[in-house]
Amino acid sequence: MIEGIIEEIRTNGSFLVTTHENPDGDAVGSSLALAGYLKRLGKEVTIHFCDPVPDLYSFLPLANEATQALPDRDYDVCFVLDVGEFRRAGKQVADCRRIGKLINIDHHLTEDHFGCINYIDPKAAATGILVHRIIKGAGDAIDYETALCLYTAIITDTGSFRYSNANPEAFAVAGELVATGINTWNIAEKLYESQPRQRLELLALALSTMSISPRGDYASITVTLDMYEKTGASAELTDGFVNYPRSIRGVEVSVFFREINPGLFKIGFRSKGKVDVSSIASAFGGGGHHNAAGATMTGSLDEIKAKIFSHLEKSL
Ligand SMILES: [Mn+2]
């Protein structure tokens, strides 16, 4: 599999590198690492993300080169990274006939094998791990810039090595990346110690809504539209809020109610591992993974909470 990808890199000249909408650390890090590697080989590379690179990751090399407008030209090869379903790469890529041969590199459990080559390994902690395998497989070294990107990909997708996907390979690759001279504290500071104050102000309001079930096995928090107004925070700053109720001792499932529009709510579910929250989310028309899932519901907040809590009372 890797040999086929290395052969495509060797024999082609122009590459498009893209990832999913609302890109996370692995999406940005793995894409920029691969793009930088291709550039080092003297290839012509366009980095296209359908959404802007979040501020949090703007310190990564080449982050400023990511373009939201897909150039109107032909490419030999299009690398699609960290994308479980092709439509998540955005409409421009999905509709384009000029992007060349599709190579799908991913670690999600997925049925959507949309590439000519599909290098999918759900055991890999991050897509960044797969990019590392490709560069090493080609016999090339990992330089400092690539290491910055790949380390960011790995620590964000493993929750700083806390999640169960942090396997021996993730630690081994991280060790190799650190040996290139990257400063892990600097990266951690950029990712976790540089929050906008509005995020903490919004979190304070959200935590004040916390409710815990009678048995103490699930807990929830809520963010409403007026909280954004009060704090000046935007919706993207709620990233990670859903983890707070889960961190309570005894809580197996956390629920995060987020108002999108009046009467329209996104509900995020997180599990500590014993409960499959994807089946809970699918009972409400949503979906996801064992430990992380979501649904969208309409109605009043009280109605929606009553429906979800009664489902949880019965199913946990
Ligand atoms: Mn990922």
CSV table of C-alpha atoms and ligand atoms in Angstrom, one decimal:
chain,number,residue,atom,x,y,z
A,1,MET,CA,0.0,0.0,0.0
A,2,ILE,CA,2.7,2.5,1.0
A,3,GLU,CA,4.8,1.4,-2.0
A,4,GLY,CA,1.9,2.3,-4.3
A,5,ILE,CA,1.6,5.8,-2.7
A,6,ILE,CA,5.4,6.4,-2.8
A,7,GLU,CA,5.3,5.4,-6.5
A,8,GLU,CA,2.6,7.9,-7.2
A,9,ILE,CA,4.6,10.6,-5.5
A,10,ARG,CA,7.7,9.7,-7.4
A,11,THR,CA,6.1,9.6,-10.8
A,12,ASN,CA,3.8,12.7,-10.6
A,13,GLY,CA,4.5,16.4,-10.5
A,14,SER,CA,1.5,18.3,-9.2
A,15,PHE,CA,-0.4,17.6,-6.0
A,16,LEU,CA,-3.5,18.8,-4.2
A,17,VAL,CA,-3.5,18.2,-0.4
A,18,THR,CA,-6.8,18.5,1.4
A,19,THR,CA,-8.6,17.5,4.5
A,20,HIS,CA,-12.0,17.7,6.2
A,21,GLU,CA,-14.3,20.6,7.1
A,22,ASN,CA,-13.7,22.2,10.5
A,23,PRO,CA,-10.2,20.8,10.5
A,24,ASP,CA,-8.7,19.6,13.8
A,25,GLY,CA,-5.1,19.3,14.8
A,26,ASP,CA,-4.6,15.9,13.1
A,27,ALA,CA,-6.3,17.2,9.9
A,28,VAL,CA,-4.1,20.3,9.7
A,29,GLY,CA,-0.9,18.7,11.0
A,30,SER,CA,-1.0,15.6,8.8
A,31,SER,CA,-1.9,17.7,5.7
A,32,LEU,CA,0.8,20.3,6.3
A,33,ALA,CA,3.4,17.6,7.0
A,34,LEU,CA,2.6,15.8,3.8
A,35,ALA,CA,2.5,19.1,1.8
A,36,GLY,CA,5.9,20.2,3.2
A,37,TYR,CA,7.4,16.8,2.4
A,38,LEU,CA,6.1,17.0,-1.2
A,39,LYS,CA,7.6,20.5,-1.6
A,40,ARG,CA,10.9,19.3,-0.3
A,41,LEU,CA,10.9,16.7,-3.1
A,42,GLY,CA,10.5,19.6,-5.5
A,43,LYS,CA,6.8,18.9,-6.3
A,44,GLU,CA,4.2,21.5,-7.2
A,45,VAL,CA,1.7,21.5,-4.2
A,46,THR,CA,-1.6,23.3,-3.4
A,47,ILE,CA,-2.9,23.0,0.1
A,48,HIS,CA,-6.7,23.4,0.0
A,49,PHE,CA,-8.9,23.3,3.1
A,50,CYS,CA,-12.6,24.1,2.7
A,51,ASP,CA,-12.6,25.9,6.1
A,52,PRO,CA,-9.9,28.2,7.3
A,53,VAL,CA,-7.1,26.9,9.5
A,54,PRO,CA,-8.2,27.5,13.1
A,55,ASP,CA,-6.1,30.2,14.9
A,56,LEU,CA,-4.9,27.6,17.3
A,57,TYR,CA,-2.9,25.9,14.5
A,58,SER,CA,-1.7,29.0,12.7
A,59,PHE,CA,1.8,28.5,14.2
A,60,LEU,CA,2.4,25.4,12.0
A,61,PRO,CA,4.7,25.7,9.0
A,62,LEU,CA,2.8,26.3,5.7
A,63,ALA,CA,-0.5,27.0,7.6
A,64,ASN,CA,-0.5,30.4,5.8
A,65,GLU,CA,-0.5,28.6,2.4
A,66,ALA,CA,-3.7,26.8,2.9
A,67,THR,CA,-6.3,28.2,0.5
A,68,GLN,CA,-10.0,28.0,0.7
A,69,ALA,CA,-10.5,28.6,-3.0
A,70,LEU,CA,-9.7,25.6,-5.1
A,71,PRO,CA,-7.6,26.8,-8.0
A,72,ASP,CA,-9.1,26.1,-11.4
A,73,ARG,CA,-6.4,23.9,-12.9
A,74,ASP,CA,-5.5,20.2,-13.3
A,75,TYR,CA,-3.6,18.1,-10.7
A,76,ASP,CA,-2.0,14.8,-11.1
A,77,VAL,CA,-2.8,13.5,-7.7
A,78,CYS,CA,-5.1,14.7,-4.8
A,79,PHE,CA,-4.3,13.5,-1.3
A,80,VAL,CA,-7.3,13.5,1.0
A,81,LEU,CA,-6.3,13.1,4.6
A,82,ASP,CA,-8.3,12.3,7.8
A,83,VAL,CA,-11.6,12.2,5.9
A,84,GLY,CA,-14.0,9.4,6.8
A,85,GLU,CA,-16.7,10.4,4.3
A,86,PHE,CA,-15.6,12.1,1.0
A,87,ARG,CA,-18.3,14.8,1.2
A,88,ARG,CA,-16.5,16.1,4.4
A,89,ALA,CA,-13.6,17.3,2.1
A,90,GLY,CA,-16.0,20.0,1.0
A,91,LYS,CA,-18.2,20.7,-2.1
A,92,GLN,CA,-15.4,22.2,-4.2
A,93,VAL,CA,-13.3,19.0,-4.0
A,94,ALA,CA,-16.2,16.6,-4.2
A,95,ASP,CA,-17.5,18.3,-7.4
A,96,CYS,CA,-14.2,18.9,-9.1
A,97,ARG,CA,-13.2,16.7,-12.1
A,98,ARG,CA,-9.6,18.2,-12.4
A,99,ILE,CA,-8.1,17.0,-9.1
A,100,GLY,CA,-6.5,13.8,-10.6
A,101,LYS,CA,-6.0,10.5,-9.0
A,102,LEU,CA,-7.5,10.4,-5.4
A,103,ILE,CA,-5.4,9.0,-2.6
A,104,ASN,CA,-7.3,8.5,0.6
A,105,ILE,CA,-5.2,8.4,3.8
A,106,ASP,CA,-7.2,8.0,7.0
A,107,HIS,CA,-7.5,6.2,10.3
A,108,HIS,CA,-11.3,6.4,10.8
A,109,LEU,CA,-13.4,3.3,10.8
A,110,THR,CA,-15.1,3.9,7.5
A,111,GLU,CA,-16.9,2.2,4.6
A,112,ASP,CA,-16.3,5.1,2.2
A,113,HIS,CA,-13.3,3.9,0.2
A,114,PHE,CA,-13.5,6.8,-2.2
A,115,GLY,CA,-9.9,6.9,-3.4
A,116,CYS,CA,-8.0,5.1,-6.2
A,117,ILE,CA,-5.7,4.1,-3.4
A,118,ASN,CA,-7.2,3.9,0.1
A,119,TYR,CA,-4.6,3.7,2.8
A,120,ILE,CA,-6.8,3.3,5.9
A,121,ASP,CA,-5.6,2.0,9.2
A,122,PRO,CA,-8.1,2.4,12.1
A,123,LYS,CA,-5.4,1.2,14.5
A,124,ALA,CA,-3.2,4.3,13.8
A,125,ALA,CA,-3.6,6.9,16.5
A,126,ALA,CA,-3.7,9.7,14.0
A,127,THR,CA,-3.5,10.3,10.3
A,128,GLY,CA,-0.2,12.0,11.1
A,129,ILE,CA,1.1,8.5,11.9
A,130,LEU,CA,0.3,7.3,8.4
A,131,VAL,CA,2.1,10.3,6.9
A,132,HIS,CA,5.1,9.4,9.1
A,133,ARG,CA,5.0,5.8,7.7
A,134,ILE,CA,4.9,7.1,4.1
A,135,ILE,CA,7.9,9.5,4.5
A,136,LYS,CA,9.9,6.8,6.4
A,137,GLY,CA,8.8,4.2,3.9
A,138,ALA,CA,10.3,6.3,1.1
A,139,GLY,CA,13.6,6.3,3.0
A,140,ASP,CA,13.4,10.0,3.8
A,141,ALA,CA,14.2,11.8,7.0
A,142,ILE,CA,11.7,13.7,9.1
A,143,ASP,CA,12.8,17.3,9.4
A,144,TYR,CA,12.1,19.9,12.1
A,145,GLU,CA,9.1,21.4,10.3
A,146,THR,CA,7.5,18.1,9.5
A,147,ALA,CA,8.1,17.0,13.2
A,148,LEU,CA,6.2,20.1,14.4
A,149,CYS,CA,3.2,19.2,12.2
A,150,LEU,CA,3.2,15.5,13.0
A,151,TYR,CA,3.6,16.0,16.8
A,152,THR,CA,0.7,18.3,16.8
A,153,ALA,CA,-1.4,15.8,14.8
A,154,ILE,CA,-0.5,13.0,17.3
A,155,ILE,CA,-1.0,14.9,20.6
A,156,THR,CA,-4.3,16.4,19.5
A,157,ASP,CA,-5.8,13.1,18.3
A,158,THR,CA,-4.6,11.2,21.4
A,159,GLY,CA,-5.7,13.9,23.9
A,160,SER,CA,-2.0,14.4,24.8
A,161,PHE,CA,-1.5,10.6,25.0
A,162,ARG,CA,-4.4,10.0,27.4
A,163,TYR,CA,-6.9,8.2,25.0
A,164,SER,CA,-6.8,4.5,24.4
A,165,ASN,CA,-5.6,5.1,20.9
A,166,ALA,CA,-2.2,6.2,22.3
A,167,ASN,CA,-0.5,2.9,21.3
A,168,PRO,CA,3.3,2.0,21.3
A,169,GLU,CA,3.6,3.4,17.7
A,170,ALA,CA,2.2,6.8,18.8
A,171,PHE,CA,4.8,7.0,21.6
A,172,ALA,CA,7.6,5.7,19.4
A,173,VAL,CA,6.9,8.2,16.6
A,174,ALA,CA,6.5,11.0,19.1
A,175,GLY,CA,9.9,10.2,20.6
A,176,GLU,CA,11.5,10.3,17.1
A,177,LEU,CA,9.8,13.7,16.4
A,178,VAL,CA,11.0,15.1,19.7
A,179,ALA,CA,14.5,14.1,18.8
A,180,THR,CA,14.5,16.5,15.8
A,181,GLY,CA,14.6,19.3,18.4
A,182,ILE,CA,11.0,20.4,18.5
A,183,ASN,CA,10.1,22.1,21.8
A,184,THR,CA,7.1,20.1,23.3
A,185,TRP,CA,6.4,22.7,25.9
A,186,ASN,CA,6.2,25.5,23.3
A,187,ILE,CA,3.7,23.4,21.3
A,188,ALA,CA,1.7,22.6,24.4
A,189,GLU,CA,1.6,26.2,25.3
A,190,LYS,CA,0.3,27.2,21.9
A,191,LEU,CA,-2.3,24.5,21.9
A,192,TYR,CA,-3.5,24.4,25.5
A,193,GLU,CA,-2.2,27.5,27.4
A,194,SER,CA,-3.2,30.2,25.0
A,195,GLN,CA,-7.0,30.3,25.2
A,196,PRO,CA,-8.9,33.4,24.4
A,197,ARG,CA,-10.4,34.7,27.6
A,198,GLN,CA,-13.9,34.6,26.1
A,199,ARG,CA,-13.6,30.8,26.0
A,200,LEU,CA,-13.1,30.6,29.8
A,201,GLU,CA,-15.9,33.1,30.3
A,202,LEU,CA,-18.2,31.0,28.2
A,203,LEU,CA,-17.1,27.8,30.0
A,204,ALA,CA,-17.9,29.4,33.3
A,205,LEU,CA,-21.4,30.1,32.2
A,206,ALA,CA,-21.7,26.6,30.7
A,207,LEU,CA,-20.4,24.9,33.9
A,208,SER,CA,-23.0,26.8,35.9
A,209,THR,CA,-25.7,24.9,34.1
A,210,MET,CA,-24.2,21.5,35.0
A,211,SER,CA,-26.7,18.8,36.0
A,212,ILE,CA,-25.9,15.3,37.3
A,213,SER,CA,-28.3,12.4,37.0
A,214,PRO,CA,-29.8,10.9,40.2
A,215,ARG,CA,-27.5,7.9,40.0
A,216,GLY,CA,-24.5,10.0,39.1
A,217,ASP,CA,-23.9,8.1,35.9
A,218,TYR,CA,-24.4,10.9,33.4
A,219,ALA,CA,-24.1,14.7,33.5
A,220,SER,CA,-24.7,17.5,31.1
A,221,ILE,CA,-23.9,21.2,30.4
A,222,THR,CA,-25.6,23.7,28.1
A,223,VAL,CA,-24.5,26.6,26.0
A,224,THR,CA,-27.3,29.0,24.8
A,225,LEU,CA,-27.2,31.8,22.2
A,226,ASP,CA,-27.4,34.5,24.9
A,227,MET,CA,-24.2,33.1,26.5
A,228,TYR,CA,-22.3,33.9,23.2
A,229,GLU,CA,-23.7,37.4,23.4
A,230,LYS,CA,-22.8,37.9,27.0
A,231,THR,CA,-19.2,36.7,26.5
A,232,GLY,CA,-18.4,37.7,22.9
A,233,ALA,CA,-17.4,34.1,22.3
A,234,SER,CA,-18.0,32.2,19.0
A,235,ALA,CA,-19.4,28.7,18.7
A,236,GLU,CA,-16.0,27.2,17.7
A,237,LEU,CA,-14.7,28.1,21.2
A,238,THR,CA,-17.0,25.4,22.7
A,239,ASP,CA,-14.7,22.7,21.3
A,240,GLY,CA,-13.8,20.4,24.2
A,241,PHE,CA,-16.6,21.6,26.5
A,242,VAL,CA,-18.3,18.2,26.3
A,243,ASN,CA,-15.4,16.6,28.1
A,244,TYR,CA,-16.0,18.5,31.3
A,245,PRO,CA,-19.0,16.6,32.6
A,246,ARG,CA,-17.4,13.3,31.6
A,247,SER,CA,-14.4,14.1,33.9
A,248,ILE,CA,-16.6,13.7,37.0
A,249,ARG,CA,-16.0,10.5,39.0
A,250,GLY,CA,-18.7,8.0,38.4
A,251,VAL,CA,-20.0,9.7,35.2
A,252,GLU,CA,-20.0,7.4,32.2
A,253,VAL,CA,-21.7,9.6,29.7
A,254,SER,CA,-21.6,13.3,29.2
A,255,VAL,CA,-24.0,15.3,27.2
A,256,PHE,CA,-23.5,18.8,25.8
A,257,PHE,CA,-26.5,20.8,24.7
A,258,ARG,CA,-25.5,23.6,22.3
A,259,GLU,CA,-28.1,26.0,20.8
A,260,ILE,CA,-27.4,26.7,17.1
A,261,ASN,CA,-30.5,28.7,16.3
A,262,PRO,CA,-33.6,29.5,18.4
A,263,GLY,CA,-35.2,26.1,18.9
A,264,LEU,CA,-32.4,24.1,17.2
A,265,PHE,CA,-29.8,22.3,19.3
A,266,LYS,CA,-26.7,20.2,18.7
A,267,ILE,CA,-26.3,17.5,21.3
A,268,GLY,CA,-22.8,16.0,21.8
A,269,PHE,CA,-22.3,12.7,23.7
A,270,ARG,CA,-19.1,11.4,25.1
A,271,SER,CA,-18.5,8.1,26.9
A,272,LYS,CA,-15.7,7.0,29.2
A,273,GLY,CA,-15.7,3.7,27.3
A,274,LYS,CA,-18.3,1.4,28.9
A,275,VAL,CA,-21.3,2.9,27.1
A,276,ASP,CA,-21.7,3.1,23.3
A,277,VAL,CA,-22.9,6.6,22.8
A,278,SER,CA,-23.3,6.2,19.0
A,279,SER,CA,-26.4,4.0,19.7
A,280,ILE,CA,-27.8,6.7,22.0
A,281,ALA,CA,-27.2,9.4,19.3
A,282,SER,CA,-28.8,7.3,16.6
A,283,ALA,CA,-32.0,7.0,18.7
A,284,PHE,CA,-32.3,10.7,18.1
A,285,GLY,CA,-31.4,10.7,14.4
A,286,GLY,CA,-27.6,11.3,14.9
A,287,GLY,CA,-24.6,9.0,14.9
A,288,GLY,CA,-20.9,8.8,15.6
A,289,HIS,CA,-18.5,6.5,17.3
A,290,HIS,CA,-18.5,4.4,20.5
A,291,ASN,CA,-17.0,7.1,22.6
A,292,ALA,CA,-18.1,10.2,20.7
A,293,ALA,CA,-21.4,10.9,19.0
A,294,GLY,CA,-23.9,13.7,18.3
A,295,ALA,CA,-27.4,14.5,17.1
A,296,THR,CA,-29.3,17.6,16.1
A,297,MET,CA,-32.8,18.2,17.6
A,298,THR,CA,-35.5,20.8,17.4
A,299,GLY,CA,-37.8,22.0,20.2
A,300,SER,CA,-37.5,23.8,23.5
A,301,LEU,CA,-34.4,23.0,25.6
A,302,ASP,CA,-36.6,21.6,28.4
A,303,GLU,CA,-38.4,19.2,26.0
A,304,ILE,CA,-35.1,18.0,24.4
A,305,LYS,CA,-33.5,17.5,27.8
A,306,ALA,CA,-36.5,15.5,29.1
A,307,LYS,CA,-36.4,13.2,26.0
A,308,ILE,CA,-32.7,12.6,26.3
A,309,PHE,CA,-32.5,12.2,30.1
A,310,SER,CA,-35.4,9.7,30.0
A,311,HIS,CA,-33.7,7.7,27.3
A,312,LEU,CA,-30.5,7.7,29.4
A,313,GLU,CA,-32.4,6.7,32.5
A,314,LYS,CA,-33.7,3.6,30.7
A,315,SER,CA,-30.6,2.7,28.7
A,316,LEU,CA,-27.7,3.1,31.1
B,1,MN,MN,-7.6,12.1,12.9
